[in-house]
Short mmCIF file of C-alpha atoms in Angstrom, two decimals:
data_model
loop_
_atom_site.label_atom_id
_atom_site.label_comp_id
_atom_site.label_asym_id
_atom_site.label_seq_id
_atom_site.Cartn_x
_atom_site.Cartn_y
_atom_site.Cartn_z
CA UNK A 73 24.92 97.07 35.00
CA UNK A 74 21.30 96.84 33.31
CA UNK A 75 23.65 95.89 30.05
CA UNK A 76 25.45 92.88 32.18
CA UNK A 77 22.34 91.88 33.42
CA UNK A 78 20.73 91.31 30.29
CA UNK A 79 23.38 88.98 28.80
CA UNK A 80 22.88 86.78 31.94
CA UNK A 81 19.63 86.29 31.50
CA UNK A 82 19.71 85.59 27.55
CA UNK A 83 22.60 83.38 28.60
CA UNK A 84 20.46 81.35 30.52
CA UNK A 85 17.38 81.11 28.32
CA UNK A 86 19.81 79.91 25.60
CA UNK A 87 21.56 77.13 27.86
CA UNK A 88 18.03 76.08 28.94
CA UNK A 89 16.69 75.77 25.37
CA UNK A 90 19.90 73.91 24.71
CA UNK A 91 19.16 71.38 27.53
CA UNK A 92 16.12 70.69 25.82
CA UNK A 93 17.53 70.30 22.54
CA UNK A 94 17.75 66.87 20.79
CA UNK A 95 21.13 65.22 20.47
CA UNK A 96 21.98 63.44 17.28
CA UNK A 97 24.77 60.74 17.92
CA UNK A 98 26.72 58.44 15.00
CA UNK A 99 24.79 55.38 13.92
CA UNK A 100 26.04 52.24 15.04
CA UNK A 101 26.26 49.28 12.97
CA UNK A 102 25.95 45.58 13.64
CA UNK A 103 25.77 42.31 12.41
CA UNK A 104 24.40 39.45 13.64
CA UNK A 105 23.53 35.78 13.32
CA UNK A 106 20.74 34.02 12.22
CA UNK A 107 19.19 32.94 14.57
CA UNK A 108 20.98 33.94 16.97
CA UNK A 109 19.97 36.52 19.74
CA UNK A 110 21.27 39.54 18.88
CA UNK A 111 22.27 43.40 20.73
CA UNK A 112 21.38 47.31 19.64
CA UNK A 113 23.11 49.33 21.78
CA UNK A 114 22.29 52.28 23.17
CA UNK A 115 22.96 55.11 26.22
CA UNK A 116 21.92 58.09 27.05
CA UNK A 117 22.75 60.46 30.05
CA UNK A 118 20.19 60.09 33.29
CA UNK A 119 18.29 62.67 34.52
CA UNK A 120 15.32 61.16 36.43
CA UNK A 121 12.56 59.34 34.65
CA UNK A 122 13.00 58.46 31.14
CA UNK A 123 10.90 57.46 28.03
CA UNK A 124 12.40 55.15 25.60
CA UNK A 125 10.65 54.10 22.07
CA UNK A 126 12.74 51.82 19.77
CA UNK A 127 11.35 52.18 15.73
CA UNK A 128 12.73 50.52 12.99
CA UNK A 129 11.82 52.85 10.26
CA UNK A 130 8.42 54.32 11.28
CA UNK A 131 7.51 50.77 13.26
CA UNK A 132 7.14 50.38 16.75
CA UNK A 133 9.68 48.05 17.92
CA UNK A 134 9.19 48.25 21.77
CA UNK A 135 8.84 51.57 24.20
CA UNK A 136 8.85 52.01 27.72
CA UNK A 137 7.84 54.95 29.89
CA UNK A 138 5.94 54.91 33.63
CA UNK A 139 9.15 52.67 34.22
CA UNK A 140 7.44 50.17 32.88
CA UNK A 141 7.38 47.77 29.33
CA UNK A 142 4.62 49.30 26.82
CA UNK A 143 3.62 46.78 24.32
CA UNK A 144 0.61 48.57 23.48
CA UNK A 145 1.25 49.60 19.90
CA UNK A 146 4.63 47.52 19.09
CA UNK A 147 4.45 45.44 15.73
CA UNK A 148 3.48 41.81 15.79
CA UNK A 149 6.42 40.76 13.97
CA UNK A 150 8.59 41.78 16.50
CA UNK A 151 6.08 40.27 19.59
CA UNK A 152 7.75 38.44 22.38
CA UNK A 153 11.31 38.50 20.80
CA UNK A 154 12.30 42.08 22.19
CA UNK A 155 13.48 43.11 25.73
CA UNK A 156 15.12 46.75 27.66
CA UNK A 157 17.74 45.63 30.48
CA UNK A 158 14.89 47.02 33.08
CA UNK A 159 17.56 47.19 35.96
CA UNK A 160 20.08 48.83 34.23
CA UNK A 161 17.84 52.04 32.98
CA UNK A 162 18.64 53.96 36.07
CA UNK A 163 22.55 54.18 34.55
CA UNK A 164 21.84 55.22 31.34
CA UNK A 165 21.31 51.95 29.32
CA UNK A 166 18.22 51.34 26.73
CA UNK A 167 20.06 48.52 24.77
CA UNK A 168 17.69 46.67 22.83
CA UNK A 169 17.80 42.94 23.38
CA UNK A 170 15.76 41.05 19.59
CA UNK A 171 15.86 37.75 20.34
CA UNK A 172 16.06 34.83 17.12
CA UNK A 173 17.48 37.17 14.36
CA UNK A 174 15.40 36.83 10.97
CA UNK A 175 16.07 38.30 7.50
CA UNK A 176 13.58 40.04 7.73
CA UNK A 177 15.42 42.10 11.08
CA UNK A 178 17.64 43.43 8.60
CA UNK A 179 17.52 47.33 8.52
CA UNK A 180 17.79 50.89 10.25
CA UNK A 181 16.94 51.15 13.94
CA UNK A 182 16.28 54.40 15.67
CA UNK A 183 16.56 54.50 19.84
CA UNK A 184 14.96 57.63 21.09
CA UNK A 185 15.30 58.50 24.55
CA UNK A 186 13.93 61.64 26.93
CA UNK A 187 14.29 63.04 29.87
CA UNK A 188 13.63 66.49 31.09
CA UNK A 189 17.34 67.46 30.28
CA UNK A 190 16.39 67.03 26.68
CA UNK A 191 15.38 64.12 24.02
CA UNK A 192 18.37 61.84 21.97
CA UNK A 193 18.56 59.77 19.33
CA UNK A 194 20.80 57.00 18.17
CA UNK A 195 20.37 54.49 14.75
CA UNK A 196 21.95 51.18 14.37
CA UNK A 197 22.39 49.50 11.00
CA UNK A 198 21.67 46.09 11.81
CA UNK A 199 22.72 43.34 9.28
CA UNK A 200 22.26 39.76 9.40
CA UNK A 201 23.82 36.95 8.40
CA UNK A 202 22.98 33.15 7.98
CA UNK A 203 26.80 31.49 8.00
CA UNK A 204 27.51 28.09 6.34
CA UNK A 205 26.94 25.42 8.40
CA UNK A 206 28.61 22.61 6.11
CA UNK A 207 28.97 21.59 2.71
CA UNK A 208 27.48 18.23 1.56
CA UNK A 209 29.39 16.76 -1.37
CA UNK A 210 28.36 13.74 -3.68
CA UNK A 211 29.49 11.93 -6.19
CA UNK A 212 28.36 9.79 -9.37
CA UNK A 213 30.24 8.38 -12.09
CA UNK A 214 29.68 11.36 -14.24
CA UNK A 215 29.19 14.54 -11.96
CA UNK A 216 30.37 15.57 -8.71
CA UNK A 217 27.76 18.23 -6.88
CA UNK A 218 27.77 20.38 -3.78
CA UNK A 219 25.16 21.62 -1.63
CA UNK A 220 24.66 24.18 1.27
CA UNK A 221 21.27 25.05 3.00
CA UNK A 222 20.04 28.24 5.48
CA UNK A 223 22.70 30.73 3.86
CA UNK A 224 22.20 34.07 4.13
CA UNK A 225 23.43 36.37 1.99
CA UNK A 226 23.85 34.17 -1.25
CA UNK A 227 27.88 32.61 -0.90
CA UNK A 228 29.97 32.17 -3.81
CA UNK A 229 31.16 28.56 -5.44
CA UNK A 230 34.45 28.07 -6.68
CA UNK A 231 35.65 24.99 -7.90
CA UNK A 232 39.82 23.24 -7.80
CA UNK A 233 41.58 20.01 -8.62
CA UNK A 234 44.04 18.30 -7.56
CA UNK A 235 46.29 17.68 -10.15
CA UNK A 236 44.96 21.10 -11.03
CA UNK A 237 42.56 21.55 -13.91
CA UNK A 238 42.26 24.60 -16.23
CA UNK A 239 39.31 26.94 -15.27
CA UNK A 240 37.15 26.48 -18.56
CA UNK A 241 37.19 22.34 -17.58
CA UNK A 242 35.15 23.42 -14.89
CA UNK A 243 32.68 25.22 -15.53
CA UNK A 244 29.90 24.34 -13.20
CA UNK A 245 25.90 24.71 -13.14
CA UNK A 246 25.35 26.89 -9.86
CA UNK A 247 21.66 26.84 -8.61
CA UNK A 248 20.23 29.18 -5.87
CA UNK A 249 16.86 29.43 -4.16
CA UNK A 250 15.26 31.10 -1.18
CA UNK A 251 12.99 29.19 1.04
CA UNK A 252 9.97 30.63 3.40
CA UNK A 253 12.32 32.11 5.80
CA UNK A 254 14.15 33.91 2.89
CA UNK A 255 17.57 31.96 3.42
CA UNK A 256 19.52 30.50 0.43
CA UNK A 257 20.00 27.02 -0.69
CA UNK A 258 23.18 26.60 -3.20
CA UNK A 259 23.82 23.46 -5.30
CA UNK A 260 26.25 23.45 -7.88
CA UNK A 261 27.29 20.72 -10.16
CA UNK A 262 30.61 19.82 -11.34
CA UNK A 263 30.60 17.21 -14.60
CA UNK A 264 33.72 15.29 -13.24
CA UNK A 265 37.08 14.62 -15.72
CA UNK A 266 38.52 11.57 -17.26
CA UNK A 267 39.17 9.25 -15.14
CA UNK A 268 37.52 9.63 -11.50
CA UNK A 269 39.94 7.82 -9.57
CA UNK A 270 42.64 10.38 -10.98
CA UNK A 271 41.77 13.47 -9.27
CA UNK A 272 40.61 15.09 -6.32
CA UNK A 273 37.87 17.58 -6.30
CA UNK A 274 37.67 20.67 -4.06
CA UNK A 275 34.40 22.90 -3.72
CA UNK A 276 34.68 26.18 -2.04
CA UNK A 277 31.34 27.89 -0.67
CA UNK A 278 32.76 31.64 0.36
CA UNK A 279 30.73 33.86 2.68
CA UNK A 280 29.42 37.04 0.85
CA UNK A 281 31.14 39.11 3.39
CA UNK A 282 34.33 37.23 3.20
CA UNK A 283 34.56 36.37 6.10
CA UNK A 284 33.79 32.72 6.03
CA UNK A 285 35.15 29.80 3.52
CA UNK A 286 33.93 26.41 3.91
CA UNK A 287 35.48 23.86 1.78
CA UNK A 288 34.53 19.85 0.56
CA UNK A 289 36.70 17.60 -0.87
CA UNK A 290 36.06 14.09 -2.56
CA UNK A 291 38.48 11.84 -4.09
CA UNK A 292 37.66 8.34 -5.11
CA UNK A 293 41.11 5.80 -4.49
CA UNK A 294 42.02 3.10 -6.40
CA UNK A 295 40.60 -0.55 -5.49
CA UNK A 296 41.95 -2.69 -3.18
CA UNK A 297 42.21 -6.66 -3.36
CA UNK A 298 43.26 -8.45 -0.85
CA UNK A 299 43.14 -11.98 0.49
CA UNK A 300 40.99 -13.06 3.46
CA UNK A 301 42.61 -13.49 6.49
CA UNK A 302 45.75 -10.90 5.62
CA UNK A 303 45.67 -7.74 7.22
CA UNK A 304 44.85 -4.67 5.48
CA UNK A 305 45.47 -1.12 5.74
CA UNK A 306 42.98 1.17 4.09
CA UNK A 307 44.62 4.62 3.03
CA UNK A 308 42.97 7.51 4.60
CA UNK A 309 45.52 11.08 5.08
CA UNK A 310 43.76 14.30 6.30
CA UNK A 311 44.40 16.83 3.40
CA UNK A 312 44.61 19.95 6.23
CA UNK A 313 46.66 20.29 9.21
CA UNK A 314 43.70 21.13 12.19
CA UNK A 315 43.95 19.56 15.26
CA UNK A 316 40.71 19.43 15.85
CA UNK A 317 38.52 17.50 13.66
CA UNK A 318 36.35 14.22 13.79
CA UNK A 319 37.27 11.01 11.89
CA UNK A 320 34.25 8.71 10.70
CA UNK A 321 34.26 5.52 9.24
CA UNK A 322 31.67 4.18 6.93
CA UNK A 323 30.78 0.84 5.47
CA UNK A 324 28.47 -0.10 2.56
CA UNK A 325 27.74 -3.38 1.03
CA UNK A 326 24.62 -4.99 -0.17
CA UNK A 327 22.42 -2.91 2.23
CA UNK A 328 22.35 1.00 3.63
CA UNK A 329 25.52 2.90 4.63
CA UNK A 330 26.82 1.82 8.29
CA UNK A 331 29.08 3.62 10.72
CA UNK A 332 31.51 1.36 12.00
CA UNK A 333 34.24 3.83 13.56
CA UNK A 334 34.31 6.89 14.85
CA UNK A 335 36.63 9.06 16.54
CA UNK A 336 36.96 12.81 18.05
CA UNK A 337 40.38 14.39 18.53
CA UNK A 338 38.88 17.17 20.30
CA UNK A 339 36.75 15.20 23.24
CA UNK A 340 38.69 11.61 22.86
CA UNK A 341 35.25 10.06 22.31
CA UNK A 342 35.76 6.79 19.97
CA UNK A 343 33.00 4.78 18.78
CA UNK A 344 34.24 1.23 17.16
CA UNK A 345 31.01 -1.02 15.65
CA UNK A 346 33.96 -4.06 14.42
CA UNK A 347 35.78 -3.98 17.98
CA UNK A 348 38.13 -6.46 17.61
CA UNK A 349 38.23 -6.51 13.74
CA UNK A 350 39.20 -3.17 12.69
CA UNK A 351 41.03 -0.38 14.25
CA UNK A 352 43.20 3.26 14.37
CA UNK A 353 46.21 4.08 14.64
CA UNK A 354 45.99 6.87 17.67
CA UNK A 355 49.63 8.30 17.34
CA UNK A 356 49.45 8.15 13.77
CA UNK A 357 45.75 9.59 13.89
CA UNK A 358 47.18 12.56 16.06
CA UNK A 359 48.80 13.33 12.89
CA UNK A 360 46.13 13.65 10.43
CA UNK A 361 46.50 9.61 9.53
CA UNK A 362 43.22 8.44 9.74
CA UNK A 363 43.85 4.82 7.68
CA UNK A 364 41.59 2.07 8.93
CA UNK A 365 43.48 -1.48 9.69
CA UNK A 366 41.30 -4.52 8.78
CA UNK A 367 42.56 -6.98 11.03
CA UNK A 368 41.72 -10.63 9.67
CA UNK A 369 38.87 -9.58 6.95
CA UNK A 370 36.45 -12.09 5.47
CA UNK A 371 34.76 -12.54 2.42
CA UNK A 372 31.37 -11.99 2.98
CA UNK A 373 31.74 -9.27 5.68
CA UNK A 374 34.32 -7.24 4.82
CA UNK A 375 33.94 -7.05 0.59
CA UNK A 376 32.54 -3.55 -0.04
CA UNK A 377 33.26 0.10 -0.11
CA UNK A 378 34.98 1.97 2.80
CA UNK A 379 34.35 5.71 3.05
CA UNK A 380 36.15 8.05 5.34
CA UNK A 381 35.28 11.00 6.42
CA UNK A 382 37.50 13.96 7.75
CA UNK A 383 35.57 16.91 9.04
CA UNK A 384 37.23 20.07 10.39
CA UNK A 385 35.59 23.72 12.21
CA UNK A 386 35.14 24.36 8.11
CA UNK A 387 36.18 21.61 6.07
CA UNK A 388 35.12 18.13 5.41
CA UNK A 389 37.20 15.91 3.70
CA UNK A 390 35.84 12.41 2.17
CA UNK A 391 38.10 9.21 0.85
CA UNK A 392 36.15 6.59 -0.69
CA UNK A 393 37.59 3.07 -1.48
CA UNK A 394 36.23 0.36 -3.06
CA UNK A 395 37.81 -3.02 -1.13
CA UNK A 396 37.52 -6.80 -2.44
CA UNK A 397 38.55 -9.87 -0.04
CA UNK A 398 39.45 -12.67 -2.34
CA UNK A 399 39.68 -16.41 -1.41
CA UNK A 400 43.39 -17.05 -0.48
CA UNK A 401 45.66 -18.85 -2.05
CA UNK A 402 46.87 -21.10 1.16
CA UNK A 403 42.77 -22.30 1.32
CA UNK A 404 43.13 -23.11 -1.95
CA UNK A 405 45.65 -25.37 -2.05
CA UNK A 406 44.34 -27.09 0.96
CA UNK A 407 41.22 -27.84 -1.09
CA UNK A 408 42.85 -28.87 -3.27
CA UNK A 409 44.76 -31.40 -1.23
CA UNK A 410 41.85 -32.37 0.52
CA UNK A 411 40.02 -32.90 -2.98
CA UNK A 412 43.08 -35.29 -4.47
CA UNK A 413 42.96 -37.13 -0.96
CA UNK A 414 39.28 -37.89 -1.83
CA UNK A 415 40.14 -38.95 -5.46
CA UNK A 416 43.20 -40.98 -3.61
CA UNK A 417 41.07 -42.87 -1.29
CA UNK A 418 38.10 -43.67 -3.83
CA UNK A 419 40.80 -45.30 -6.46
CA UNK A 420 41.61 -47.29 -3.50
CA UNK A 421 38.47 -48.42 -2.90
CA UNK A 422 37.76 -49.09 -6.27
CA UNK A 423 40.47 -50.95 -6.44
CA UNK A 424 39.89 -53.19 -3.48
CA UNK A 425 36.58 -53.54 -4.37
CA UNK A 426 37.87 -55.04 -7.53
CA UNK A 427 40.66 -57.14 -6.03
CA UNK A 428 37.53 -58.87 -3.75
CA UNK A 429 35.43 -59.53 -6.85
CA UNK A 430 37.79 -60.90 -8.58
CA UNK A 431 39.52 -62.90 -5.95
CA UNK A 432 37.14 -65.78 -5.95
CA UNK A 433 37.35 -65.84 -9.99
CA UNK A 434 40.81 -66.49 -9.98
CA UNK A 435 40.16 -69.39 -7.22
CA UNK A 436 38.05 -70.98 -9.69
CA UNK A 437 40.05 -70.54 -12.74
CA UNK A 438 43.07 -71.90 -10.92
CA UNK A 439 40.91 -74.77 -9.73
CA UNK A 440 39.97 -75.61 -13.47
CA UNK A 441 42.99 -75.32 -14.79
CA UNK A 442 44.37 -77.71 -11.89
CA UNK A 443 41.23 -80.13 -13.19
CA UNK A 444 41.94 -80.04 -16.60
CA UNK A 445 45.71 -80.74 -15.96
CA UNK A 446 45.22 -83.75 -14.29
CA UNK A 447 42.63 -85.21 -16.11
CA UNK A 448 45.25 -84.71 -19.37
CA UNK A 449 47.64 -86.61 -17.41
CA UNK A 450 46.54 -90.59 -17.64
CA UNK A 451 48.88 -93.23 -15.77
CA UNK A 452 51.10 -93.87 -18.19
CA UNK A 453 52.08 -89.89 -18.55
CA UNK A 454 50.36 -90.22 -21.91
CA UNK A 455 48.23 -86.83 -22.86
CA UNK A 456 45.05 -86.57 -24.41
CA UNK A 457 44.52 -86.51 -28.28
CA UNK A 458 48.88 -86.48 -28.01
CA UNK A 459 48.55 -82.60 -27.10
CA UNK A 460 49.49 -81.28 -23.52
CA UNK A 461 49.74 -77.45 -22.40
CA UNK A 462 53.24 -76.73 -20.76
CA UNK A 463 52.78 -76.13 -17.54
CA UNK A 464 56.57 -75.69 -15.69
CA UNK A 465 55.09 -77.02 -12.52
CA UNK A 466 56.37 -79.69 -10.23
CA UNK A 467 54.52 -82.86 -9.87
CA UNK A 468 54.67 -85.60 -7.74
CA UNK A 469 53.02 -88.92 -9.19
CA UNK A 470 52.94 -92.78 -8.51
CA UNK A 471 52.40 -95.24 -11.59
CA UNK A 472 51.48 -98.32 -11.15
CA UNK A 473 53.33 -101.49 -13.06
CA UNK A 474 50.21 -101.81 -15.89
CA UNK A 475 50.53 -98.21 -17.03
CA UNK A 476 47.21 -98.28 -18.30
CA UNK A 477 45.19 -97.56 -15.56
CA UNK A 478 45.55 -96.54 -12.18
CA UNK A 479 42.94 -96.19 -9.40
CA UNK A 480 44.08 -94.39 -6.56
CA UNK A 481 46.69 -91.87 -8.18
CA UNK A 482 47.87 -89.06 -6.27
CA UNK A 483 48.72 -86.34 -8.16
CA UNK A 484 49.92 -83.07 -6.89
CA UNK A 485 50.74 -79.78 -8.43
CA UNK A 486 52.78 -77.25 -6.85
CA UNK A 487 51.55 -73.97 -9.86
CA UNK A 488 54.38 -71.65 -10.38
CA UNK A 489 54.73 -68.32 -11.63
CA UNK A 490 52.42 -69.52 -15.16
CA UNK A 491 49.30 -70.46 -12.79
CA UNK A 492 49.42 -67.38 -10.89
CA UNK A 493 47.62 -65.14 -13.73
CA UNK A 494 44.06 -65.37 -13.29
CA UNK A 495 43.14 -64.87 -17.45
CA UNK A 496 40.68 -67.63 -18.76
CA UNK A 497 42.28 -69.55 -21.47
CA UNK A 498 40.89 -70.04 -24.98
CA UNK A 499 40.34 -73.27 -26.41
CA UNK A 500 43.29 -72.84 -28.58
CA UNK A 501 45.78 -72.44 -25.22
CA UNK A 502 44.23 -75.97 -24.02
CA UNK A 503 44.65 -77.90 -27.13
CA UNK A 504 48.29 -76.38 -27.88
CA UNK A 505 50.79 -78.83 -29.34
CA UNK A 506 53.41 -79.53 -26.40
CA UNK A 507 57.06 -80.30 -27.27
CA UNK A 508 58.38 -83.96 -27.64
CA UNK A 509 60.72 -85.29 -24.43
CA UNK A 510 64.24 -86.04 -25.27
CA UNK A 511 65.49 -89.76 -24.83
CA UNK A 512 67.46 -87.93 -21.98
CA UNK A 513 64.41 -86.57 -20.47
CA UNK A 514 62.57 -90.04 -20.56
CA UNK A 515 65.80 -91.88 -19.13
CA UNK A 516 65.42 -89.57 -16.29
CA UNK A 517 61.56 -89.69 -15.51
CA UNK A 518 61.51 -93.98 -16.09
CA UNK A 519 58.05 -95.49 -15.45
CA UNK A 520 57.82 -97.89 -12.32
CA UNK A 521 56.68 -101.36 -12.38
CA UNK A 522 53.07 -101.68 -11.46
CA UNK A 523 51.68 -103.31 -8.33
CA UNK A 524 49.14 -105.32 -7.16
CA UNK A 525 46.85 -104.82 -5.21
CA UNK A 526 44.96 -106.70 -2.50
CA UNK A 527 41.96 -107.16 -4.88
CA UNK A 528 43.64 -107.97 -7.68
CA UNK A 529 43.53 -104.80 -9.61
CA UNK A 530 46.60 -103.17 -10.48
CA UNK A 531 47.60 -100.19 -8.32
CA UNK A 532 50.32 -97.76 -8.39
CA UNK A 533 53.42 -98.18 -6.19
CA UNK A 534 53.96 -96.11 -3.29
CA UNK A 535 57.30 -95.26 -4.69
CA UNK A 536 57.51 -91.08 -5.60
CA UNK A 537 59.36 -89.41 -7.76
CA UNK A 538 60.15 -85.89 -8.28
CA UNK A 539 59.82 -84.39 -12.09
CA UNK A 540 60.34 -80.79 -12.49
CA UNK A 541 59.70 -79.10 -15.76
CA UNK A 542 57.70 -81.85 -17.08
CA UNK A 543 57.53 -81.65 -21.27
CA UNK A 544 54.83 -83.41 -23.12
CA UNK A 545 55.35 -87.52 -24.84
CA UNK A 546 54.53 -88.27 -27.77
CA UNK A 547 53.15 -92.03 -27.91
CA UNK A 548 53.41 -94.11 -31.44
#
């Protein structure tokens, strides 16, 4: 019995001692977000009152104990961004809340916890991690770069074509630096090949872990021309399949870069800046067809170069196209017309303007040549100095019976087709030799007998005759 009794009680010193031992459990490890808020966990079993102390290393990261918060000797880098879930103690939970993750919260965390059934302790690993936010790609006419900011750990760059490129064509200058808050900024330059409008470059930025690939794309199409007033489809075809992504349109010119349409697939929020000028197709754009449809475009307002942008959950896709609105061909010809109607009606003017000068000269001429004619023409039909101009007029004459004068005549000339050019004559034309009359002519145009007259004088009959075609007489 004194044997029996004596195991007992070693028994029970040993499971007392073994209460109070300390428990050792496997770390935990977990990764969180910069700057994000971010959860060690950690449990223990409840036996009454409990005293809690968080280190990381050998610093003081928070403690409680008095069933209270002791900030007494925690570290100032950790002030105000740490927390214990107060009201959940009771049941065994000292989780660690550190709110706005750094990289400098990177490390090995110790939770220590005791109660009067013994003391525990549990580590978490806690790594951090910065992800890629976006990609920003650019282009000149030689080099095509990409850039990422706030990365944590440092991502790797990869570069692609499309039509693909061997690797040693692109070989790229990769730069990475750390700013105050010890996060990584990555540019890397691409110099671009042959022709720019012939490929399409891809960037890849991959998450050190893996877990994360973000990639940029950036082809430059060929141009477009296109008349004003014609409608015109710019190309733009999403080069992934998501069904959630954001289409923007942008517009440069003479001046800064301008949104003029935007659209979300996702929340159905548009934004159109040429309503009424330019639009989307929305079945098409359901479909990854994001082309933009210049309605009437101008000249002046429309000339430029028309980048779209396609941007996924981790992608961004840009189409740039360089777009010229030429004078059409319809205005032209209008123009044209409108300039040879001008021409038109300023001949015409011209040419009345002529007609009404000249007009009057040609009343004058006519009336000196009718002058001249009949002072050629004595009584007797005789011309002066035996020369007379053919005229082929009618005239209508009275001679009186003397033949030598005759006061009173009445001559009239009825000018045919020869008087009805207006072009002074020379002297020559008005002392040109006129052909002799026939005996048959002269038979036929006889010369009255003369009359007196009251006073006297002789004085031509009232008798008329009619001579057409009257040729010149020679007198002996």
């Amino acid at each position: 019995m004194a044997e029996a009794h004596g195991l007992i009680i070693m028994l029970l010193i040993f499971l007392e001692k073994l209460s109070h031992s300390k428990v050792l459990l496997a770390d935990a490890n977990v990764t969180c977000i910069i700057p994000d808020d971010c959860l060690l966990p950690c449990s223990f079993r409840p036996v009454g009152t409990v005293v809690i102390h968080w280190y990381k290393q050998q610093t003081p990261v928070h403690s409680y104990y008095y069933n209270k918060d002791q900030f007494g000797h925690q570290n100032k880098h950790f002030s105000g961004r740490t927390c214990l879930f107060n009201s959940h103690i009771p049941q065994g939970n000292a989780s660690l809340l550190l709110r706005r993750v750094k990289v400098q919260d990177k490390g090995r965390y110790k939770c220590y916890t005791s109660t009067r059934k013994g003391n525990q302790e549990m580590f978490v690993n806690l790594e951090v991690k910065a992800v890629i936010q976006s990609v920003i790609m650019e282009m000149t006419e030689e080099t095509v770069t990409c850039s990422s900011y706030n990365i944590y750990p440092v991502p790797q760059v990869t570069w692609a074509t499309d039509p693909p490129s061997a690797q040693e064509a692109l070989e790229n200058s990769t730069i990475k630096t750390t700013d105050h808050k010890g996060l990584f900024n990555v540019e890397s330059t691409l110099r671009i090949l042959g022709n720019l409008s012939n490929y399409t470059y891809y960037c890849s930025f991959i998450a050190a872990d893996k877990t994360q690939v973000w990639i940029a794309s950036w082809k430059n199409q060929e141009g477009i021309i296109q008349e004003e007033g014609l409608a015109l489809s710019i190309p733009c075809i999403a080069l992934d399949s998501s069904q959630n992504f954001s289409l923007t349109w942008t517009f440069t010119s003479s001046t800064e870069p301008t949104v003029i349409l935007r659209y979300d697939t996702k929340t159905r929020h548009s934004f159109n800046l040429w309503e009424g000028q330019a639009e989307l197709d929305q079945d098409l754009l359901l479909l990854g067809d994001g082309s933009l449809l210049l309605l009437k475009p101008d000249i002046e307002e429309h000339s430029g170069t028309y980048t779209c942008t396609h941007s996924g959950l981790q992608s961004r896709h840009i189409i740039q196209t360089k777009v010229n609105i030429t004078v059409a061909s319809i205005i032209v010809d209008d123009r044209s017309v409108q300039r040879s109607w001008w021409s038109t009606a300023a001949s015409v003017a011209f040419f009345l303007f002529t007609i009404t000068l000249a007009l009057p000269q040609c009343a004058r001429q006519k009336a000196l040549k009718t002058r001249r004619a009949s002072q050629r023409y004595n009584g007797a039909g005789f011309v002066e100095d035996g020369l007379h101009k053919h005229l082929n007029t009618t005239a209508r004459y009275i001679i009186g019976p003397h033949g030598d004068e005759c006061n009173g005549t009445q001559i009239k000339f009825e000018a045919q087709d020869e008087l009805a050019g207006c072009t002074p004559n020379t002297a020559e034309d008005e002392t040109e030799a006129l052909p002799e009359a026939t005996e048959e002519e002269q038979e036929e145009n006889p010369v009255g007998p003369l009359v007196e007259g009251n006073d006297g004088q002789p004085s031509c009959s009232v008798e008329r005759e009619e001579f057409e075609n009257i040729e010149p007489v020679h007198t002996s």
